[in-house]
Each structure stands twice: as C-alpha cells, then as structure tokens.
Coordinates of C-alpha atoms in Angstrom, one line a residue:
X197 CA -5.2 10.6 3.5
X198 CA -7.4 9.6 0.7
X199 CA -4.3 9.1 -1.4
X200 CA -2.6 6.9 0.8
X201 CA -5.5 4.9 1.4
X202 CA -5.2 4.3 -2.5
X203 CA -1.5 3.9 -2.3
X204 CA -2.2 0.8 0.1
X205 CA -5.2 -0.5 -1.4
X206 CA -3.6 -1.0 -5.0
X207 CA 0.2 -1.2 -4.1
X208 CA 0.1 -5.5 -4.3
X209 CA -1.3 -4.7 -7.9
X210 CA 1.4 -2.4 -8.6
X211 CA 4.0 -4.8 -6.7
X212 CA 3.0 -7.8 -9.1
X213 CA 2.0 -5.9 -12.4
X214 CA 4.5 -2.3 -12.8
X215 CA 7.6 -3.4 -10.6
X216 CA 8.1 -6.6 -12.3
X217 CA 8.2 -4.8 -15.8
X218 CA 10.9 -3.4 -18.1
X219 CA 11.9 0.0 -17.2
X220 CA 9.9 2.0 -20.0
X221 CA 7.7 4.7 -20.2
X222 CA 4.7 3.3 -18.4
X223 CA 6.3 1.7 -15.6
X224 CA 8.9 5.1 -15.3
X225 CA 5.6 7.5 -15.7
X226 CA 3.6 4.9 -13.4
X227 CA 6.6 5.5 -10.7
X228 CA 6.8 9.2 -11.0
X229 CA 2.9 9.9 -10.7
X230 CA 2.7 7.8 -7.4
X231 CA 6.3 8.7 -5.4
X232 CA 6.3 12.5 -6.4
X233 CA 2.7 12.5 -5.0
X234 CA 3.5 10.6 -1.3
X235 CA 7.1 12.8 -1.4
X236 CA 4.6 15.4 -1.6
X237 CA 2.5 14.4 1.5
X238 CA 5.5 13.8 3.8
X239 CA 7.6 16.9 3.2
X240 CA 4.4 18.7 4.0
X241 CA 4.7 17.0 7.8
X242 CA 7.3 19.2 9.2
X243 CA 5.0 22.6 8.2
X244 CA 1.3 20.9 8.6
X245 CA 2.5 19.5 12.2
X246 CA 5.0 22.0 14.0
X247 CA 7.1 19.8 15.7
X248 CA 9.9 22.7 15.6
X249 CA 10.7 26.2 14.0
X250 CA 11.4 26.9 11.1
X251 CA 13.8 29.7 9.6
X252 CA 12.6 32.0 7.0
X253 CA 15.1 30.4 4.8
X254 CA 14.1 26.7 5.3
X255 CA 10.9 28.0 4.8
X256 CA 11.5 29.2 1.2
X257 CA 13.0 26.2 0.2
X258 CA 9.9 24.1 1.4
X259 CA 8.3 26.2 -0.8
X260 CA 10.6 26.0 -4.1
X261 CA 10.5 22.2 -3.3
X262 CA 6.6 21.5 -3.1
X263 CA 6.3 23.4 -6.1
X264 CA 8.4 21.1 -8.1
X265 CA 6.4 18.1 -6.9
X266 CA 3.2 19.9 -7.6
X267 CA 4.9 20.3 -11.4
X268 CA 5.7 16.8 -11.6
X269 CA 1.9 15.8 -9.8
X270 CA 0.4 17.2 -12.8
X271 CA 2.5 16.9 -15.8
X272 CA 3.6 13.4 -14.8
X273 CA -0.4 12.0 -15.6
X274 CA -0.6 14.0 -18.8
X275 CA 2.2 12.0 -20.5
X276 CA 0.8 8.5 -19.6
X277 CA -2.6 9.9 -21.7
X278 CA 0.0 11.2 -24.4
X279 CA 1.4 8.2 -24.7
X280 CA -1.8 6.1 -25.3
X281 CA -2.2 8.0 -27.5
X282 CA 0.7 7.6 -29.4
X283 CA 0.2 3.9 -29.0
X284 CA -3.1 4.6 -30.7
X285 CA -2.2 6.8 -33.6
X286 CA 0.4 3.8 -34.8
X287 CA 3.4 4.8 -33.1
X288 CA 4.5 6.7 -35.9
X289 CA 7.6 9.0 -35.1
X290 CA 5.5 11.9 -36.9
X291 CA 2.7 11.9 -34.2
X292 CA 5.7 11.2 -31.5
X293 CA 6.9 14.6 -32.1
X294 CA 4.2 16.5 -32.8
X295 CA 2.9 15.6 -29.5
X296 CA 6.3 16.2 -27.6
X297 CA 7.0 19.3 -29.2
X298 CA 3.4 20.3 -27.7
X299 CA 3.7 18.7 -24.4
X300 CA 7.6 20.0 -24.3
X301 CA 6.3 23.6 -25.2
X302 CA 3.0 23.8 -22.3
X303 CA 5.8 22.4 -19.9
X304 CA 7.9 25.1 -20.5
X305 CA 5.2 27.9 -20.5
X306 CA 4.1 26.3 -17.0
X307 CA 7.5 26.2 -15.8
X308 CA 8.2 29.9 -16.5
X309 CA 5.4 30.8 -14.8
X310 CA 5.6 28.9 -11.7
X311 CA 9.3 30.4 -10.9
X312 CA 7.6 34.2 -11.4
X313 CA 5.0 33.1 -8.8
X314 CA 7.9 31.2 -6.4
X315 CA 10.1 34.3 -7.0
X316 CA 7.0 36.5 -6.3
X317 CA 6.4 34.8 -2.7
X318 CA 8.0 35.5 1.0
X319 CA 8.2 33.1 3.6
X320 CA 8.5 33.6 7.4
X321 CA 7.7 31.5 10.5
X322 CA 4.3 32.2 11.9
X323 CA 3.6 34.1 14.9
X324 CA 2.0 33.1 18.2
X325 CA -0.8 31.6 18.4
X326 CA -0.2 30.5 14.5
X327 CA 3.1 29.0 15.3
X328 CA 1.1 26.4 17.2
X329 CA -0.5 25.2 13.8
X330 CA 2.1 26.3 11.3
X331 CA 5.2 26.0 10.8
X332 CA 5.5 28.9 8.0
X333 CA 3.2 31.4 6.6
X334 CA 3.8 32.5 2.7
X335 CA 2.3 35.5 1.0
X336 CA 2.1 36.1 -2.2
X337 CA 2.1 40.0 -3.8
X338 CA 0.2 39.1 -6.8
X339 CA -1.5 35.7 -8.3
X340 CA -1.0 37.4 -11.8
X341 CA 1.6 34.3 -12.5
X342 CA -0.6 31.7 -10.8
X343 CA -4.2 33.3 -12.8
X344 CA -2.0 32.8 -16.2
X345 CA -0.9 29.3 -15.5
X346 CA -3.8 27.9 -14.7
X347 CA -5.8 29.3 -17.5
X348 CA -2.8 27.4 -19.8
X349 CA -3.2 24.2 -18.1
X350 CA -7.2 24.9 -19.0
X351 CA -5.9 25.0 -22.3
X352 CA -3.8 22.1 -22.3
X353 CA -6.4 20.2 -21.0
X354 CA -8.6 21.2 -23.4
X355 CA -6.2 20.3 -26.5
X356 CA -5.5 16.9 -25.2
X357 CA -9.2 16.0 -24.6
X358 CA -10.4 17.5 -28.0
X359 CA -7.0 15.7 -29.5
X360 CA -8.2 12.3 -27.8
X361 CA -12.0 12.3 -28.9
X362 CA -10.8 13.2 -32.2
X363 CA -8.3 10.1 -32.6
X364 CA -10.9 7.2 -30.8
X365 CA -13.5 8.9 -33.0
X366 CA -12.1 8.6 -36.3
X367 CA -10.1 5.9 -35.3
X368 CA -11.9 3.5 -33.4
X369 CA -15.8 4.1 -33.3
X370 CA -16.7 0.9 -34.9
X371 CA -14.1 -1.0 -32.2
X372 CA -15.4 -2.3 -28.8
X373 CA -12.6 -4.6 -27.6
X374 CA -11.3 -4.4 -24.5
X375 CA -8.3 -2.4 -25.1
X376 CA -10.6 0.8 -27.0
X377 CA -13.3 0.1 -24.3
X378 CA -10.7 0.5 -21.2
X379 CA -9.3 3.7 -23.1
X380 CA -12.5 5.5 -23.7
X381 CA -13.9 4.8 -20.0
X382 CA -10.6 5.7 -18.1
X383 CA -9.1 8.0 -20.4
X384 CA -12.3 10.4 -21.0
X385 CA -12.7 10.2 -16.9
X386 CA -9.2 11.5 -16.6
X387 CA -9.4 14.0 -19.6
X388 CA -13.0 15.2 -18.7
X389 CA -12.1 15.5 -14.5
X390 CA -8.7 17.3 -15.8
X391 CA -10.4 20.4 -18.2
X392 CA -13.7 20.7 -15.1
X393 CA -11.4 21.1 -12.4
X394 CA -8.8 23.3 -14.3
X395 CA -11.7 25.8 -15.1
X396 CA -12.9 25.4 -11.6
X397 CA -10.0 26.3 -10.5
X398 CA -8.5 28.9 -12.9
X399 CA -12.2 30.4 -12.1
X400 CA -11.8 30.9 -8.8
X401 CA -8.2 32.2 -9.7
X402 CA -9.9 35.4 -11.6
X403 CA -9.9 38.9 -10.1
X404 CA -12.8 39.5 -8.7
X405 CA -14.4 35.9 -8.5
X406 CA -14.7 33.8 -5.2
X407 CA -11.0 32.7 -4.1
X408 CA -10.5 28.9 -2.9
X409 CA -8.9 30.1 0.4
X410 CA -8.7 26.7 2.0
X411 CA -6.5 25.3 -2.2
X412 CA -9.8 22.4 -2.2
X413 CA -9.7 22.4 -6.1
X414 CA -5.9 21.8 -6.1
X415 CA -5.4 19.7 -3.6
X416 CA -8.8 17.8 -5.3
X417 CA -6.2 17.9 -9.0
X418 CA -3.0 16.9 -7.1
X419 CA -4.9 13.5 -6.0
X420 CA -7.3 12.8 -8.8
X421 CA -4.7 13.2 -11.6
X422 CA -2.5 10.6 -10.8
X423 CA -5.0 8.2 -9.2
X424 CA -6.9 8.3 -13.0
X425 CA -4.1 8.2 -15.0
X426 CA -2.3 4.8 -12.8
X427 CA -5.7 3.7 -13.4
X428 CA -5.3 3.4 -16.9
X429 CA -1.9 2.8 -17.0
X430 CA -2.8 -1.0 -14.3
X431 CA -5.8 -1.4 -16.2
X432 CA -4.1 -1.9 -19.5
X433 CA -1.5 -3.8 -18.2
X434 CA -3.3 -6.0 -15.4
X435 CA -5.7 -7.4 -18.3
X436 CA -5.3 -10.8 -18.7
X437 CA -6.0 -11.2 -22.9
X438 CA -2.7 -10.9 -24.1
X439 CA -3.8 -10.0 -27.1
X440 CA -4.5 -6.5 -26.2
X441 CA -2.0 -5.7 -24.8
X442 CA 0.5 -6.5 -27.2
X443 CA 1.1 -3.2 -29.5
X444 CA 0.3 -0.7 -26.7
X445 CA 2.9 -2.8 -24.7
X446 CA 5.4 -2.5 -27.0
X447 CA 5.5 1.5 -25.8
X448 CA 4.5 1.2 -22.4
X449 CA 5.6 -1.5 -20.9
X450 CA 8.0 -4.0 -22.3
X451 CA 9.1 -5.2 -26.1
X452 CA 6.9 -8.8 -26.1
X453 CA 4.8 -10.8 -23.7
X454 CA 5.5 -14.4 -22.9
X455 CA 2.8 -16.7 -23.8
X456 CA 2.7 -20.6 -23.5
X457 CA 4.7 -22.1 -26.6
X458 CA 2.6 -24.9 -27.1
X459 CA 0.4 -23.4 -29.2
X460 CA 0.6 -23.8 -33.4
X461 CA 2.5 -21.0 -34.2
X462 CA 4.1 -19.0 -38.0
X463 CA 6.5 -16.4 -38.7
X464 CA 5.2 -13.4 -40.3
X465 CA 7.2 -10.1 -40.3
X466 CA 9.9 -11.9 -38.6
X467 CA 8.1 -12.9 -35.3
X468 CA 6.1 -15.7 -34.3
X469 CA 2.4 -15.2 -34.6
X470 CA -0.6 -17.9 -32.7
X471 CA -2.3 -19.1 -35.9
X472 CA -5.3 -19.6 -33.9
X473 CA -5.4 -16.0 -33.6
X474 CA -4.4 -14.9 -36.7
X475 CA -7.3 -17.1 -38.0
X476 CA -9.6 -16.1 -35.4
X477 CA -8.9 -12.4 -36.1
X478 CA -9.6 -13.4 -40.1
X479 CA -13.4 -14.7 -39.7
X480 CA -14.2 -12.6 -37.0
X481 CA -12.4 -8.6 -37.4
X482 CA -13.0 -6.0 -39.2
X483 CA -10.3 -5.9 -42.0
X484 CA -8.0 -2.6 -41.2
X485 CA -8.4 -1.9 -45.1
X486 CA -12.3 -1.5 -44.7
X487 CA -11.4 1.7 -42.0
X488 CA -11.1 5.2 -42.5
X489 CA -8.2 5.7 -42.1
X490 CA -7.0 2.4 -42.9
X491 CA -4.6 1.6 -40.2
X492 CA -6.1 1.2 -37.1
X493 CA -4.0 -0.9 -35.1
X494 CA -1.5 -0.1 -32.2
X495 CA 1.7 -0.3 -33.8
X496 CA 2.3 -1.2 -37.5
X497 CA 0.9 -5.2 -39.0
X498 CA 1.7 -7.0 -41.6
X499 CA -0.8 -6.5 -44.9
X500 CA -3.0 -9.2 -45.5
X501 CA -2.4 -10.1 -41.7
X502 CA -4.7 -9.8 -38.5
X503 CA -2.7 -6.3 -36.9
X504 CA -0.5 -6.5 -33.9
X505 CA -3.0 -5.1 -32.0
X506 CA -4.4 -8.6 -31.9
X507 CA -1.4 -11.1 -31.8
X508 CA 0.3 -12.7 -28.9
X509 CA 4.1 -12.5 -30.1
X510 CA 6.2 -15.6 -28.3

C-alpha cells in the first residue's frame, strides 16, 4: 500500500517529466523500477486473497514469476546510480565498461543463485483452515542459495557506495551546485539505505541468527529501492536550471534541451552555446584546469570553455 500511495502521489510528475522524454536509459530504467514493482503487487492478489484454488503447478510458476520481478525490483534501481555515475566520471567508454562488466558480472552471480533457491523450493495449495488465507504454501529445504545471495548483494552495495563516495570526493568536493548537491543527498540516501538493509537482511539470513519470518526487511528493500532511486532519477530531471541538466541529460534522458532562442548565442564545438552563460560561468566557476583531476564536468567541454555541465545547448 505504501508504494502505491507513492505511485499516485508522484505519477502527474512522472506523466509530465519521464513519459514526455526520449526513450533512453533514465526514462527505460525510470519505467522498469516503477511497473515491475506494481506487477509485483498485483500478481501477489490471487495468493494474498484466495478468491480460488490454486494447483501445485500454478503455484510454482507464481513463484518462478515473483522472483523475476523481485530480480528486476532490485537490480533495476542500481543501474539508474550506475549511470549517474557514469554521467559523473565524463562518460568515458572506459568507466562505461568497467562498470558494466561489474554490474553484468553481480547480475549473473545473483541470477545463478536465485534459480538454485527457486529449483530448491516446492509449492502446494494450503490446507484447511490455511486455504482460507492462502492460496499456496512454499517450503524451502535449505536457504544455503538465498544466505549467499544476499551476502553478494551486501557486497555490491558496498562497492557501489564506496565507488560513489570515492568519485563525488575526488571529483566534486569543492562543487555545490545543484546538480552535485541533488546527487550527494539522494544518491548517498539510496546507497547508504541499500548496504544497512542488505546486512540487515543477509544477518537475519545467517544460521543460527534470528530469522525475518514475516520477509519485513525485503519487503522494506523491494519498496525503498525504487522509490530512492526514481527520486533521483525526477529530481534531476524535474529541475528547472537547464543548465544542470544538460551533460547528465545527454545519458539519461534525451540528446539536448530546448531553451528560448532569443538569447545571444555562439558556436563552439559545433553547437550553440548562451554567451551569457559561458560568460557567467567565466567570472564566476572554478576553472576545470584548477581540479584534481582536471575534468570535472558531466560529459566532455571544450578547453578554454565554461564545461557542458553548465551550458544550455539550443
């Protein structure tokens, strides 16, 4: 219920600000995060509320198919915080692969283990008086499979939120604009809420440690992933300064953003550039020479030029 409650509350935000984009990578991952969580909620329906029996077989394959959605629930949020990080790290293809070949590599270590555990579990329809709650009943012979994967996603929590503060640390300390501030506050919520629930949970997953019998902690990670990571994903895009949005657009979103033309405008690198900004960014930025490393912004500028990550492009 808490989801959809969130569903309804932002879904004119997500109407006016991820439908009307380009199909791309934020808008697709934006898409996946929400749908696969509400197809999760409403193929639950027919086993939360018995309105009829169920076979054994039917409900296996309930099974096989809400652990697929659960696969997509949480990978789904971790490659919108991959990809701002890309954005942030230039957009060089170097970074681009490294972190694939990471992401691609804990995805198939999780996926593995989740068909050991689905191949591991029987299903049957319940037994009076359970039958008048339940429309299945699953038992598992071992949580061996379950124990190991979520100790890995511990561990790929904990990469990506020790990769992150590493890249806005030596990246972007000395930046507060809005689109560094908006990263550091929803991103480290995500990241941080992602690596204290997955040891909470892979905890209570150990042998011989206190067992969440009623699945709080996952049910708690299967709505606060995607909720944090749409967050950031409308946050970034919902922000009226255009100039923030430009570079990190440029991956998520959509290849340029309209602005008013009537503005005095040059050609640098082959697209049109405000001069008002470029100015403005002159007196007032840091130069990206004076950083360490030197290129700080979103995607790659022009040298001797403000950086994308503050230009409107027309």
């Amino acid at each position: 219920m808490v989801f959809i409650y969130h569903y309804f509350h932002t879904l004119p935000m997500e109407v006016d600000k991820i439908w009307s984009g380009e199909w791309k990578m934020g808008k697709i991952l934006f898409l996946l995060t929400t749908y696969s969580v509400l197809a999760r909620i409403f193929t639950e329906l027919p086993v939360r509320i018995p309105i009829q029996q169920m076979t054994a077989q039917s409900c296996w394959n309930y099974n096989l198919f809400n652990q697929l959605l659960s696969f997509v629930v949480l990978y789904a949020p971790a490659g919108s915080i991959l990809l701002t990080l890309h954005a942030l790290l230039g957009a060089k293809r170097k970074h681009l692969l490294i972190i694939t070949t990471l992401y691609t590599a804990f995805m198939i270590f999780a996926a593995i283990m989740m068909a050991l555990g689905i191949a591991d579990v029987t299903a049957q329809p319940p037994d009076p008086p359970a039958s008048a709650i339940f429309s299945c009943m699953f038992q598992q012979r071992t949580i061996l499979p379950n124990t190991i994967l979520t100790w890995g996603n511990v561990i790929r929590e904990g990469t990506v939120l020790a990769f992150g503060a590493v890249v806005m640390y030596r990246r972007y300390r000395e930046q507060n604009d809005f689109l560094i501030r908006t990263i550091r506050r929803d991103g480290a919520l995500y990241l941080t809420t992602a690596f204290v629930l997955g040891v909470i949970a892979a905890g209570m997953r150990t042998p011989g440690a206190t067992s969440d019998k009623y699945a709080v902690i996952m049910e708690l990670r299967a709505i606060a992933y995607p909720i944090l990571a749409n967050r950031l994903l409308i946050n970034l895009r919902d922000h009226p300064d255009y100039s923030t949005r430009t570079a990190i657009s440029a991956i998520l979103f959509e290849h340029t953003i309209h602005v008013p033309s009537e503005h005095n405008e040059e050609e640098v690198g082959g697209q049109h550039v405000l001069l008002e900004e470029v100015d403005a960014d002159r007196r007032n930025d840091t130069d990206d020479s004076a950083l360490d490393p030197p290129n700080t912004a979103l995607a790659t500028g022009v040298e001797g030029r403000a950086p994308l990550s503050a230009r409107r492009v027309v």
